[in-house]
């Protein structure tokens, strides 16, 4: 694949002797996308012709202001806040003040002039106002069962902040190589095929979070954003809202970008089988060409709340109202016992019941055998064992087992606000672009199936 390359023949990454034409950084062969990549500026080169075939880098790189260096006139209308406790850096317009850190809740914010230019390529304005955001939060909280009281309080919902998050919109021409083996049944014949396809398509504007303050999972969970509503950035849009500064450049997150494009390549490749085959040992490799990145601010209502030492995040897409988050669940009394006492719970609960019922049993038996202490104690012991045994069976069968089943069901059932969901590949597919599939499927063998289900004979042709 690579002419004269040393160290690449085994498919491993290595440093190429050539330098990046853009920044003179070292080029690395990236097996995942099948091209040479400069990890310094993000440029992508064809490994044979050495032609530049795209870039993970930004077309315009914001300049850092040195100390004492005058801030550009277009940045004079903005102010930067830094959180003393978590280091979050937010930007807003001069008329908007920040009173607490929307990420960690700390009230110690230090304001200063901008330390870096602020020039996103575009911005999607908020469509969901705070009232609506708080309603959506209330709906979310009431849809969850037994949330700790804190989360229902006005104090917490008031903390929802309107934040423009920096995202990198990545597009590329993708070539997905699919190899698999497929079986197709037709009557009593089974046909096996070697499936091999090369699919070419383009994905556009796949979002990646540029701020460590918002995880990629949360972003994917509230996607998609409608880019037709994106406008050119102007500071007036920041009024009443905050913008997080990016702290990670797209050329530093090539691995993450490739990972998502690979998942999409697999999804796209799987769709191509159309359910015709029973597919086995499938393998997908997605190469990227003409990579391009745009810098966009997207609107989200964001809340972070610390509860019992853990941070809980809640996000609303400020354009579509899509909600995502995770809330702690308040444990019921029984759940607390089960957690503490584990599998011994039925026995412990039954022992408790038996002890409680011992007093009436003791009174009753004392009436029956006032003169015979030995019989009295014997019967009391038998009564206790019967009570314990019976309540053990009841607690075990009806409470404990059903509790464990409910817990298992809860874990397997998908929460509507589950974090692990991302839009399907179709969301980012360029439909008016070229979508091609080169089919190199090869017929392997045909087999005749005879005999009954338990005694099948395959006859090769
Ligand atoms: Zn470079
Ligand atoms: Zn903070």
CSV table of C-alpha atoms and ligand atoms in Angstrom, one decimal, residues 20 23 38 41, ligand 1:
chain,number,residue,atom,x,y,z
A,20,UNK,CA,4.4,18.4,7.1
A,23,UNK,CA,4.2,23.3,9.9
A,38,UNK,CA,0.5,15.7,11.1
A,41,UNK,CA,-1.6,20.9,12.8
B,1,LIG,ZN1,1.5,20.1,10.2
